[in-house]
Tab-separated table of C-alpha atoms in Angstrom:
chain	number	residue	atom	x	y	z
H	1	MET	CA	-10.842	61.617	97.749
H	2	GLY	CA	-13.237	59.629	99.687
H	3	ASP	CA	-16.064	62.237	99.074
H	4	ARG	CA	-15.478	61.811	95.181
H	5	GLU	CA	-15.666	58.182	95.483
H	6	LYS	CA	-19.105	58.611	97.168
H	7	GLU	CA	-20.477	60.703	94.163
H	8	PRO	CA	-22.296	58.834	91.637
H	9	ALA	CA	-20.510	58.064	88.264
H	10	LEU	CA	-21.253	60.020	85.270
H	11	SER	CA	-22.553	58.787	82.018
H	12	VAL	CA	-20.297	59.354	78.993
H	13	SER	CA	-22.889	61.753	77.584
H	14	ALA	CA	-23.113	63.546	80.763
H	15	ALA	CA	-19.409	63.757	80.983
H	16	MET	CA	-18.954	65.071	77.413
H	17	ALA	CA	-21.739	67.631	78.180
H	18	LEU	CA	-19.909	68.846	81.039
H	19	ALA	CA	-16.718	69.131	79.123
H	20	LYS	CA	-18.392	70.883	76.280
H	21	GLY	CA	-19.974	73.544	78.514
H	22	ALA	CA	-16.634	74.198	79.929
H	23	LEU	CA	-14.868	74.528	76.615
H	24	GLU	CA	-17.564	76.608	74.932
H	25	GLY	CA	-16.863	79.419	77.431
H	26	VAL	CA	-13.310	79.819	75.964
H	27	VAL	CA	-13.370	82.386	73.189
H	28	VAL	CA	-10.171	83.019	71.591
H	29	ARG	CA	-8.174	84.368	68.604
H	30	LEU	CA	-5.348	82.434	67.116
H	31	VAL	CA	-3.049	82.406	63.996
H	32	GLY	CA	-2.056	79.229	62.278
H	33	GLU	CA	-1.139	77.638	58.930
H	34	VAL	CA	-3.811	75.654	56.984
H	35	SER	CA	-2.582	72.108	56.561
H	36	GLU	CA	-5.718	70.442	55.222
H	37	VAL	CA	-9.190	71.667	53.890
H	38	SER	CA	-12.274	69.594	53.306
H	39	SER	CA	-15.261	71.346	51.613
H	40	LYS	CA	-17.475	69.181	49.690
H	41	ARG	CA	-20.883	69.827	47.921
H	42	GLY	CA	-23.670	69.255	50.251
H	43	TYR	CA	-21.701	69.808	53.471
H	44	LYS	CA	-23.011	72.322	55.857
H	45	ALA	CA	-19.547	73.324	57.164
H	46	VAL	CA	-16.140	73.647	56.155
H	47	TYR	CA	-13.740	71.443	57.968
H	48	PHE	CA	-9.897	72.339	58.041
H	49	THR	CA	-6.824	72.002	60.026
H	50	VAL	CA	-4.417	74.832	61.253
H	51	LYS	CA	-0.870	73.993	62.757
H	52	ASP	CA	2.199	75.764	63.914
H	53	GLU	CA	5.659	74.148	64.679
H	54	GLU	CA	4.482	72.206	67.668
H	55	ALA	CA	0.551	71.471	67.552
H	56	ALA	CA	-2.379	71.132	65.176
H	57	LEU	CA	-6.077	72.157	65.656
H	58	SER	CA	-9.021	70.788	63.882
H	59	CYS	CA	-11.710	73.523	62.852
H	60	MET	CA	-14.941	73.883	61.490
H	61	MET	CA	-16.881	76.880	60.048
H	62	TRP	CA	-20.456	76.881	59.114
H	63	MET	CA	-21.004	77.429	55.509
H	64	GLY	CA	-22.774	80.687	55.796
H	65	ARG	CA	-20.086	82.148	57.843
H	66	TYR	CA	-17.450	80.713	55.407
H	67	LYS	CA	-18.937	82.255	52.315
H	68	ALA	CA	-19.356	85.559	54.288
H	69	CYS	CA	-15.764	85.929	54.971
H	70	GLY	CA	-14.713	85.920	51.257
H	71	VAL	CA	-11.617	83.669	51.813
H	72	ASP	CA	-10.913	80.671	49.861
H	73	LEU	CA	-9.102	78.365	52.095
H	74	ALA	CA	-5.939	76.507	50.566
H	75	VAL	CA	-3.281	74.584	52.005
H	76	GLY	CA	-0.239	76.753	53.098
H	77	GLN	CA	-2.183	80.001	53.915
H	78	LEU	CA	-1.619	81.801	57.106
H	79	VAL	CA	-4.890	82.656	58.630
H	80	GLU	CA	-6.205	84.454	61.788
H	81	LEU	CA	-9.328	82.714	63.332
H	82	SER	CA	-11.646	83.859	66.183
H	83	GLY	CA	-13.832	81.416	67.626
H	84	ARG	CA	-14.397	78.889	70.587
H	85	PHE	CA	-13.584	75.433	71.481
H	86	THR	CA	-16.300	72.854	71.364
H	87	LEU	CA	-16.828	69.143	71.486
H	88	TYR	CA	-18.637	66.764	69.041
H	89	ALA	CA	-20.018	64.411	71.550
H	90	ALA	CA	-21.014	61.644	69.043
H	91	LYS	CA	-17.249	61.162	68.174
H	92	GLY	CA	-15.776	62.385	71.086
H	93	ARG	CA	-13.750	65.005	69.161
H	94	MET	CA	-12.732	68.538	70.135
H	95	ASN	CA	-13.158	71.079	67.395
H	96	PHE	CA	-12.594	74.837	67.133
H	97	ASP	CA	-15.710	76.633	66.013
H	98	VAL	CA	-14.610	79.419	63.952
H	99	PHE	CA	-16.656	82.668	64.149
H	100	SER	CA	-14.431	84.837	61.671
H	101	LEU	CA	-11.645	84.009	59.333
H	102	ALA	CA	-9.026	86.360	57.550
H	103	LEU	CA	-5.792	85.867	56.004
H	104	ALA	CA	-2.844	87.041	57.965
H	105	GLY	CA	0.585	88.028	57.159
H	106	GLU	CA	1.942	86.172	53.989
H	107	GLY	CA	-1.638	84.972	53.391
H	108	THR	CA	-2.747	88.281	52.540
H	109	LEU	CA	0.130	88.846	50.202
H	110	ARG	CA	-0.545	85.542	48.558
H	111	ALA	CA	-4.166	86.491	47.956
H	112	GLN	CA	-3.248	89.725	46.523
H	113	VAL	CA	-0.767	87.969	44.219
H	114	ALA	CA	-3.354	85.470	43.137
H	115	ALA	CA	-5.779	88.107	42.210
H	116	LEU	CA	-3.076	89.928	40.177
H	117	ALA	CA	-2.346	86.498	38.460
H	118	ARG	CA	-5.898	86.132	37.457
H	119	LYS	CA	-6.131	89.469	36.164
H	120	LEU	CA	-2.867	89.334	33.978
H	121	GLU	CA	-4.122	85.823	32.756
H	122	ALA	CA	-7.332	87.269	31.752
H	123	GLU	CA	-5.545	89.885	29.644
H	124	GLY	CA	-3.600	87.160	27.885
H	125	LEU	CA	-0.120	87.769	29.276
H	126	MET	CA	0.471	84.382	30.255
H	127	ASP	CA	-0.784	82.846	26.953
H	128	PRO	CA	1.910	80.503	25.780
H	129	ALA	CA	1.233	81.567	22.224
H	130	ARG	CA	2.518	84.878	23.136
H	131	LYS	CA	5.834	83.738	24.597
H	132	LEU	CA	9.244	84.105	22.416
H	133	PRO	CA	11.180	81.208	21.739
H	134	ILE	CA	14.784	81.068	23.152
H	135	PRO	CA	17.658	81.332	20.886
H	136	GLN	CA	19.607	78.014	20.532
H	137	PHE	CA	23.004	79.488	20.522
H	138	PRO	CA	22.521	83.171	21.979
H	139	LEU	CA	26.033	84.941	21.657
H	140	THR	CA	24.935	87.864	23.897
H	141	ILE	CA	23.274	87.118	27.266
H	142	GLY	CA	22.115	89.675	29.676
H	143	ILE	CA	21.651	89.216	33.415
H	144	VAL	CA	19.457	91.437	35.627
H	145	THR	CA	19.876	90.611	39.305
H	146	SER	CA	21.727	91.852	42.432
H	147	PRO	CA	25.554	92.174	41.994
H	148	ARG	CA	26.088	91.198	45.585
H	149	GLY	CA	24.089	87.969	45.780
H	150	ASP	CA	25.061	84.128	45.016
H	151	ALA	CA	22.679	84.168	42.050
H	152	VAL	CA	24.883	86.476	39.964
H	153	HIS	CA	27.983	84.159	40.592
H	154	ASP	CA	26.008	81.091	39.974
H	155	MET	CA	24.715	82.187	36.706
H	156	LEU	CA	28.054	83.443	35.534
H	157	ARG	CA	29.756	80.236	36.473
H	158	THR	CA	27.121	78.235	34.601
H	159	LEU	CA	27.521	80.216	31.588
H	160	ARG	CA	31.070	80.161	31.387
H	161	ASN	CA	31.359	76.397	31.994
H	162	ARG	CA	28.540	75.521	29.423
H	163	PHE	CA	28.978	78.172	26.780
H	164	PRO	CA	32.115	80.305	27.150
H	165	VAL	CA	31.840	81.706	23.643
H	166	ALA	CA	28.887	83.855	24.874
H	167	ARG	CA	29.335	87.534	25.745
H	168	VAL	CA	27.588	88.105	29.150
H	169	MET	CA	26.466	91.583	30.329
H	170	VAL	CA	25.351	91.995	34.009
H	171	ALA	CA	22.805	95.050	35.184
H	172	GLY	CA	23.300	95.083	38.930
H	173	VAL	CA	19.892	96.121	40.578
H	174	GLN	CA	18.104	95.905	43.767
H	175	VAL	CA	16.146	92.805	44.205
H	176	GLU	CA	14.542	93.841	47.639
H	177	GLY	CA	12.621	96.953	48.892
H	178	ALA	CA	10.225	99.354	47.653
H	179	ARG	CA	12.218	100.450	44.457
H	180	ALA	CA	13.344	96.958	43.622
H	181	ALA	CA	10.672	96.356	40.898
H	182	ALA	CA	11.548	99.804	39.244
H	183	ASP	CA	15.224	98.986	39.210
H	184	ILE	CA	14.505	95.476	37.746
H	185	VAL	CA	12.549	97.250	35.004
H	186	GLU	CA	15.431	100.007	34.346
H	187	GLY	CA	18.021	97.077	34.198
H	188	MET	CA	16.054	95.330	31.551
H	189	ARG	CA	15.729	98.458	29.536
H	190	CYS	CA	19.638	98.725	29.687
H	191	MET	CA	19.877	95.173	28.585
H	192	TYR	CA	17.647	95.767	25.719
H	193	ARG	CA	19.564	98.733	24.645
H	194	ALA	CA	22.700	96.935	24.725
H	195	GLY	CA	21.421	94.548	22.273
H	196	VAL	CA	21.541	91.181	23.995
H	197	GLU	CA	19.856	88.228	22.380
H	198	VAL	CA	18.287	86.770	25.598
H	199	MET	CA	17.800	88.139	29.167
H	200	LEU	CA	17.963	86.327	32.568
H	201	VAL	CA	16.104	87.809	35.455
H	202	GLY	CA	16.543	86.331	38.785
H	203	ARG	CA	17.572	86.204	42.496
H	204	GLY	CA	18.205	83.756	45.141
H	205	GLY	CA	15.742	82.533	47.821
H	206	GLY	CA	14.258	84.588	50.539
H	207	SER	CA	11.132	84.981	52.566
H	208	TYR	CA	7.815	85.665	50.572
H	209	GLU	CA	7.761	89.277	51.561
H	210	ASN	CA	11.266	89.879	50.330
H	211	MET	CA	10.337	88.072	47.048
H	212	MET	CA	7.253	90.384	46.448
H	213	PRO	CA	9.085	92.590	43.903
H	214	PHE	CA	8.711	89.776	41.416
H	215	ASN	CA	5.032	89.825	41.876
H	216	ASP	CA	4.968	93.659	40.931
H	217	GLU	CA	2.376	94.410	38.042
H	218	ALA	CA	4.744	96.928	36.408
H	219	LEU	CA	7.444	94.365	36.201
H	220	ALA	CA	5.206	91.633	34.993
H	221	ARG	CA	3.902	93.951	32.015
H	222	ALA	CA	7.536	94.998	31.314
H	223	ILE	CA	8.645	91.370	31.017
H	224	ALA	CA	5.544	90.476	28.953
H	225	ALA	CA	6.179	93.476	26.594
H	226	CYS	CA	10.007	92.867	26.163
H	227	PRO	CA	10.818	92.336	22.586
H	228	ILE	CA	13.620	89.758	23.445
H	229	PRO	CA	13.106	86.452	25.265
H	230	VAL	CA	13.207	86.786	29.114
H	231	VAL	CA	13.865	83.894	31.334
H	232	THR	CA	13.472	83.886	35.034
H	233	GLY	CA	14.962	82.140	37.863
H	234	ILE	CA	13.735	83.412	40.976
H	235	GLY	CA	14.100	81.807	44.607
H	236	HIS	CA	13.993	77.953	44.878
H	237	GLU	CA	12.285	75.176	43.547
H	238	PRO	CA	8.721	75.366	44.738
H	239	ASP	CA	8.493	79.293	44.601
H	240	THR	CA	6.520	80.562	41.595
H	241	PHE	CA	5.960	84.373	41.133
H	242	ILE	CA	3.998	86.549	38.828
H	243	ALA	CA	7.251	87.237	36.876
H	244	ASP	CA	7.561	83.559	36.406
H	245	MET	CA	4.182	83.255	35.074
H	246	VAL	CA	4.441	85.928	32.222
H	247	ALA	CA	8.233	85.194	31.300
H	248	ASP	CA	8.990	83.349	28.096
H	249	ARG	CA	10.600	80.519	30.155
H	250	ARG	CA	10.468	79.950	33.953
H	251	ALA	CA	13.455	78.090	35.694
H	252	SER	CA	13.225	76.828	39.231
H	253	THR	CA	16.653	78.598	40.131
H	254	PRO	CA	18.939	81.027	38.653
H	255	THR	CA	21.433	78.352	37.916
H	256	TYR	CA	18.721	76.427	35.848
H	257	ALA	CA	17.853	79.602	34.204
H	258	ALA	CA	21.540	79.937	32.834
H	259	MET	CA	21.373	76.380	31.797
H	260	ALA	CA	18.126	76.952	29.988
H	261	VAL	CA	19.716	79.528	27.607
H	262	THR	CA	22.818	77.735	26.900
H	263	PRO	CA	23.461	74.331	25.215
H	264	THR	CA	25.401	71.750	27.037
H	265	ARG	CA	28.837	70.716	25.774
H	266	GLU	CA	27.330	67.112	24.861
H	267	SER	CA	24.569	68.520	22.888
H	268	LEU	CA	27.015	70.833	20.776
H	269	GLU	CA	29.150	67.834	20.286
H	270	GLU	CA	26.295	65.960	19.161
H	271	LEU	CA	25.072	68.812	16.931
H	272	PHE	CA	28.450	69.337	15.393
H	273	GLY	CA	28.701	65.679	14.898
H	274	ALA	CA	25.309	65.453	13.036
H	275	HIS	CA	26.385	68.573	10.823
H	276	ALA	CA	29.793	66.929	10.040
H	277	ARG	CA	28.024	63.690	9.182
H	278	SER	CA	25.340	65.593	7.099
H	279	LEU	CA	28.015	67.539	5.310
H	280	THR	CA	30.060	64.632	4.583
H	281	MET	CA	27.111	62.643	3.192
H	282	SER	CA	26.283	65.595	1.054
H	283	ALA	CA	29.895	66.135	-0.162
H	284	SER	CA	30.146	62.453	-0.889
H	285	ARG	CA	26.773	62.535	-2.841
H	286	ALA	CA	28.042	65.660	-4.845
H	287	VAL	CA	31.157	63.929	-5.820
H	288	GLU	CA	29.367	60.717	-6.796
H	289	ARG	CA	27.052	62.732	-8.924
H	290	ALA	CA	29.697	64.725	-10.540
H	291	ALA	CA	31.655	61.501	-11.104
H	292	ALA	CA	28.684	59.959	-12.738
H	293	GLU	CA	28.238	62.851	-14.823
H	294	VAL	CA	31.760	62.888	-16.000
H	295	ARG	CA	31.358	59.132	-16.884
H	296	ARG	CA	28.280	59.703	-18.798
H	297	CYS	CA	29.972	62.529	-20.728
H	298	ALA	CA	33.113	60.308	-21.485
H	299	GLU	CA	31.040	57.579	-22.806
H	300	ARG	CA	29.276	59.779	-25.417
H	301	PRO	CA	30.440	59.122	-28.983
H	302	VAL	CA	31.649	62.571	-29.511
H	303	PHE	CA	34.230	62.118	-26.936
H	304	GLN	CA	35.102	58.746	-28.299
H	305	ASP	CA	35.710	59.868	-31.869
H	306	GLU	CA	36.714	63.492	-32.481
H	307	ASN	CA	35.461	63.356	-36.278
H	308	LEU	CA	31.790	62.782	-34.933
H	309	LEU	CA	31.744	66.413	-33.764
H	310	PHE	CA	32.317	68.044	-37.219
H	311	ALA	CA	31.131	64.779	-39.332
H	312	SER	CA	27.902	66.714	-40.482
H	313	TRP	CA	29.451	69.903	-41.329
H	314	MET	CA	32.235	68.256	-43.105
H	315	GLN	CA	29.799	66.363	-45.099
H	316	GLY	CA	27.814	69.262	-45.968
H	317	LEU	CA	31.028	71.181	-46.943
H	318	ASP	CA	31.742	68.459	-49.222
H	319	LEU	CA	28.389	68.434	-50.881
H	320	ALA	CA	28.626	72.190	-51.426
H	321	SER	CA	32.156	72.042	-52.777
H	322	GLU	CA	30.817	69.220	-55.439
H	323	ARG	CA	27.581	71.270	-56.362
H	324	LEU	CA	29.639	74.537	-56.832
H	325	PHE	CA	32.359	72.785	-58.986
H	326	ARG	CA	29.497	71.420	-61.135
H	327	ALA	CA	27.598	74.732	-61.316
H	328	ILE	CA	30.234	77.209	-62.123
H	329	PRO	CA	31.064	76.051	-65.499
H	330	ALA	CA	27.611	75.649	-66.534
H	331	ASN	CA	26.745	79.219	-65.130
H	332	LEU	CA	29.775	80.567	-67.020
H	333	GLU	CA	28.727	79.147	-70.327
H	334	ARG	CA	25.042	80.319	-69.695
H	335	ASP	CA	26.315	83.923	-68.916
H	336	ARG	CA	28.494	83.886	-72.032
H	337	THR	CA	25.570	83.118	-74.071
H	338	THR	CA	23.592	85.747	-72.666
H	339	LEU	CA	26.427	88.246	-73.201
H	340	ASP	CA	26.625	87.477	-76.764
H	341	TRP	CA	22.871	87.730	-77.273
H	342	GLN	CA	22.835	91.239	-75.599
H	343	ARG	CA	25.958	92.289	-77.718
H	344	GLU	CA	24.131	91.356	-80.911
H	345	ARG	CA	21.006	93.313	-79.839
H	346	LEU	CA	23.146	96.373	-78.924
H	347	ALA	CA	24.737	96.239	-82.298
H	348	ARG	CA	21.401	96.068	-83.942
H	349	LEU	CA	19.715	98.715	-82.076
H	350	LEU	CA	22.588	101.216	-81.200
H	351	PRO	CA	22.597	102.798	-84.857
H	352	GLU	CA	18.822	103.131	-84.969
H	353	GLY	CA	18.770	104.928	-81.663
H	354	VAL	CA	21.616	107.313	-82.354
H	355	ALA	CA	19.963	108.032	-85.755
H	356	ARG	CA	16.557	108.687	-83.873
H	357	GLU	CA	18.202	111.097	-81.253
H	358	ARG	CA	20.023	112.810	-84.077
H	359	ALA	CA	16.841	113.368	-86.076
H	360	ALA	CA	15.155	114.838	-82.927
H	361	LEU	CA	18.161	117.212	-82.101
H	362	GLU	CA	17.952	118.519	-85.754
H	363	ARG	CA	14.052	119.138	-85.127
H	364	CYS	CA	14.771	121.081	-81.957
H	365	ARG	CA	17.539	123.226	-83.646
H	366	GLU	CA	15.095	124.142	-86.578
H	367	ARG	CA	12.457	125.203	-84.046
H	368	PHE	CA	14.844	127.320	-81.793
H	369	LEU	CA	17.136	129.014	-84.464
H	370	PRO	CA	14.391	131.112	-86.179
H	371	SER	CA	12.991	132.362	-82.826
H	372	LEU	CA	16.396	133.048	-81.192
H	373	PRO	CA	17.193	136.690	-82.786
H	374	ALA	CA	13.730	137.887	-81.941
H	375	ASN	CA	14.128	136.735	-78.224
H	376	LEU	CA	17.364	138.348	-78.091
H	377	GLU	CA	16.207	141.583	-79.311
H	378	ARG	CA	13.104	141.581	-77.096
H	379	ASP	CA	15.428	141.012	-73.995
H	380	ARG	CA	17.885	143.661	-75.422
H	381	VAL	CA	15.028	146.265	-75.504
H	382	ARG	CA	13.912	145.326	-71.946
H	383	ALA	CA	17.324	145.784	-70.541
H	384	GLY	CA	17.562	149.157	-72.085
H	385	HIS	CA	14.227	150.388	-70.485
H	386	ALA	CA	15.589	148.986	-67.121
H	387	ARG	CA	19.074	150.896	-67.590
H	388	GLU	CA	17.105	154.225	-68.403
H	389	ARG	CA	14.864	153.789	-65.373
H	390	MET	CA	17.905	153.278	-63.073
H	391	GLN	CA	19.662	156.238	-64.565
H	392	ALA	CA	16.712	158.489	-63.947
H	393	LEU	CA	16.056	157.200	-60.386
H	394	GLY	CA	19.680	157.251	-59.483
H	395	SER	CA	20.253	160.814	-59.939
H	396	GLY	CA	17.572	161.707	-57.312
H	397	ILE	CA	19.210	158.945	-54.888
H	398	VAL	CA	22.845	159.938	-54.854
H	399	PRO	CA	22.367	163.693	-53.727
H	400	ARG	CA	20.351	162.637	-50.624
H	401	PHE	CA	22.874	160.003	-49.612
H	402	GLY	CA	25.741	162.562	-50.418
H	403	GLN	CA	24.392	164.954	-48.063
H	404	GLN	CA	23.822	162.399	-45.136
H	405	ALA	CA	27.363	161.195	-45.767
H	406	ALA	CA	28.701	164.816	-45.519
H	407	LEU	CA	26.792	165.327	-42.267
H	408	ALA	CA	28.117	162.198	-40.727
H	409	ALA	CA	31.712	163.343	-41.900
H	410	ALA	CA	31.187	166.456	-40.217
H	411	ARG	CA	30.057	164.895	-36.986
H	412	LEU	CA	33.080	162.392	-37.045
H	413	GLU	CA	35.267	165.395	-37.732
H	414	ASP	CA	34.131	167.219	-34.676
H	415	LEU	CA	34.261	164.043	-32.413
H	416	SER	CA	37.562	163.074	-33.641
H	417	PRO	CA	40.458	163.362	-31.059
H	418	LEU	CA	42.740	164.463	-33.917
H	419	SER	CA	40.861	167.610	-34.378
H	420	VAL	CA	41.031	168.097	-30.591
H	421	ILE	CA	44.651	167.716	-30.621
H	422	GLY	CA	44.916	170.164	-33.440
H	423	ARG	CA	43.381	172.621	-31.566
H	424	GLY	CA	46.131	172.662	-29.058
H	425	TYR	CA	45.275	169.925	-26.684
H	426	ALA	CA	47.241	166.722	-25.851
H	427	ILE	CA	46.542	163.096	-24.874
H	428	ALA	CA	48.537	161.490	-22.000
H	429	ARG	CA	48.888	157.663	-21.968
H	430	THR	CA	50.450	155.377	-19.520
H	431	LYS	CA	52.903	152.691	-20.201
H	432	ASP	CA	50.190	150.023	-20.831
H	433	GLY	CA	48.364	152.582	-23.394
H	434	SER	CA	45.536	153.505	-21.483
H	435	VAL	CA	44.544	157.185	-21.268
H	436	ALA	CA	45.622	158.932	-17.984
H	437	LYS	CA	42.233	160.388	-16.894
H	438	SER	CA	43.298	161.334	-13.374
H	439	VAL	CA	46.398	162.285	-11.343
H	440	ASP	CA	45.967	158.944	-9.421
H	441	SER	CA	46.514	157.049	-12.796
H	442	ALA	CA	50.086	158.618	-13.219
H	443	PRO	CA	51.761	158.933	-9.921
H	444	PRO	CA	55.205	160.626	-9.603
H	445	GLY	CA	58.011	158.768	-11.391
H	446	SER	CA	55.756	157.145	-13.833
H	447	ALA	CA	56.522	157.301	-17.563
H	448	LEU	CA	53.893	158.798	-20.062
H	449	GLU	CA	53.647	159.192	-23.734
H	450	VAL	CA	51.941	162.616	-24.652
H	451	THR	CA	50.406	162.984	-28.165
H	452	VAL	CA	50.372	166.445	-29.688
H	453	SER	CA	49.328	167.562	-33.253
H	454	ASP	CA	52.629	166.561	-34.975
H	455	GLY	CA	54.182	163.829	-32.842
H	456	VAL	CA	54.636	161.985	-29.492
H	457	LEU	CA	56.503	163.232	-26.485
H	458	ALA	CA	58.040	160.801	-24.124
H	459	CYS	CA	57.674	162.223	-20.603
H	460	ARG	CA	58.093	161.252	-16.864
H	461	VAL	CA	56.030	162.729	-14.190
H	462	GLU	CA	58.002	164.758	-11.649
H	463	SER	CA	55.094	165.691	-9.516
H	464	ALA	CA	51.303	165.840	-9.213
H	465	ARG	CA	48.538	167.777	-7.582
H	466	HIS	CA	44.863	167.685	-7.307
H	467	GLU	CA	42.976	170.798	-8.611
H	468	GLU	CA	39.329	171.547	-8.891
H	469	ILE	CA	38.469	172.091	-12.444
H	470	GLU	CA	35.082	173.178	-13.636
H	471	LEU	CA	33.713	171.278	-16.635
H	472	ILE	CA	31.227	172.990	-18.785
H	473	ARG	CA	29.302	170.798	-21.117
H	474	TRP	CA	27.735	172.364	-24.284
H	475	GLU	CA	24.734	170.641	-25.618
H	476	ASP	CA	23.243	171.203	-29.002
H	477	GLU	CA	19.591	172.114	-28.588
H	478	GLY	CA	18.865	172.016	-32.136
């Protein structure tokens, strides 16, 4: 102790230089969460602070190194640093001079999610104009979540309390693990095929790694392409995932997601009350309009005096009757005068016309009588010549037709069954009159009528047998 007191005292700058030299020899790697960042235009370095549960460390990184690492620092990121401790003598502050910077653990995942979010946003999947409106009163609601978590019970309880008339269908799927995203997509397909009007997709809280299925690109595209509205309720209040960004509506929790698709009892009562008031007012106005119309009709003169309805017609009928009674006698007198005049004309003209017609008839008779005997004689001579020609021609026609008739009669005689019967043959007929042409058509015991040359024999078949009979056909080759 005494030796140290004998040593000369150091200046502040010398002491800081001594400490700086000791610290800069310590090069370490560490992991911490970014709690604050300061990177302003014109700065030569980026200043930030990392912390854990028990301590915080001020860091600085020269701008050239920071741009080369390719990481955009943000509060909440988990980063892995390598560097050395150093002192800023002018302020007497210790800093950690960062050589390299990389995201660690969850920070890497968040960077990947941020990159995917930028990609989907550039494609327009997060555009509000693309998102579907939520039905005001959905009667069929689908839930896609884990069947064993608290989220499904929270959503079912909320839906039952707020809108019990809705029919709720649940697709139980995995919400954690490698197959969770594919299971959620398949659950959405099942809900769509079931015909739900709106779909809830969600789960309760968990670590960021466990929530990664809701940052899956295939799930995000399935939600964006879903033809029915999709409402997400994933995790807790501050959590936001890719599925939330592309959904038609994002709720902070599963319970709020169920509330987002159902009306409150108060809103329903208010809505029904408004409709009831509107209907009452509309009905009242309609009744008032109808009453006013009835009053206007009742005040019309035609309903005050029934004669007004037919007054014009009755007046017209009276006028027509008066004109008719005046016109009939005058018309009758005029027609009587005309008839007398016509009678006098006929009396004068009729004898003259009859005499004229009689004279014309006499002239015609005088013209036809002299020529009639000559015409008759000419026609009589013409008829005699025609008769002589017919007689001359008929004597040659009749023998030719007589020969043809005799030949036809001879052929008919040859073909007649009576001539065959006359030569000693017979014809056997069954009960129905058909000719028995074979043994099969007249089995033993059946009745037959056999026609011979001078009558008919009634017979009954005792027995029958088949025999081969050679038939010889004669053909006339002439």
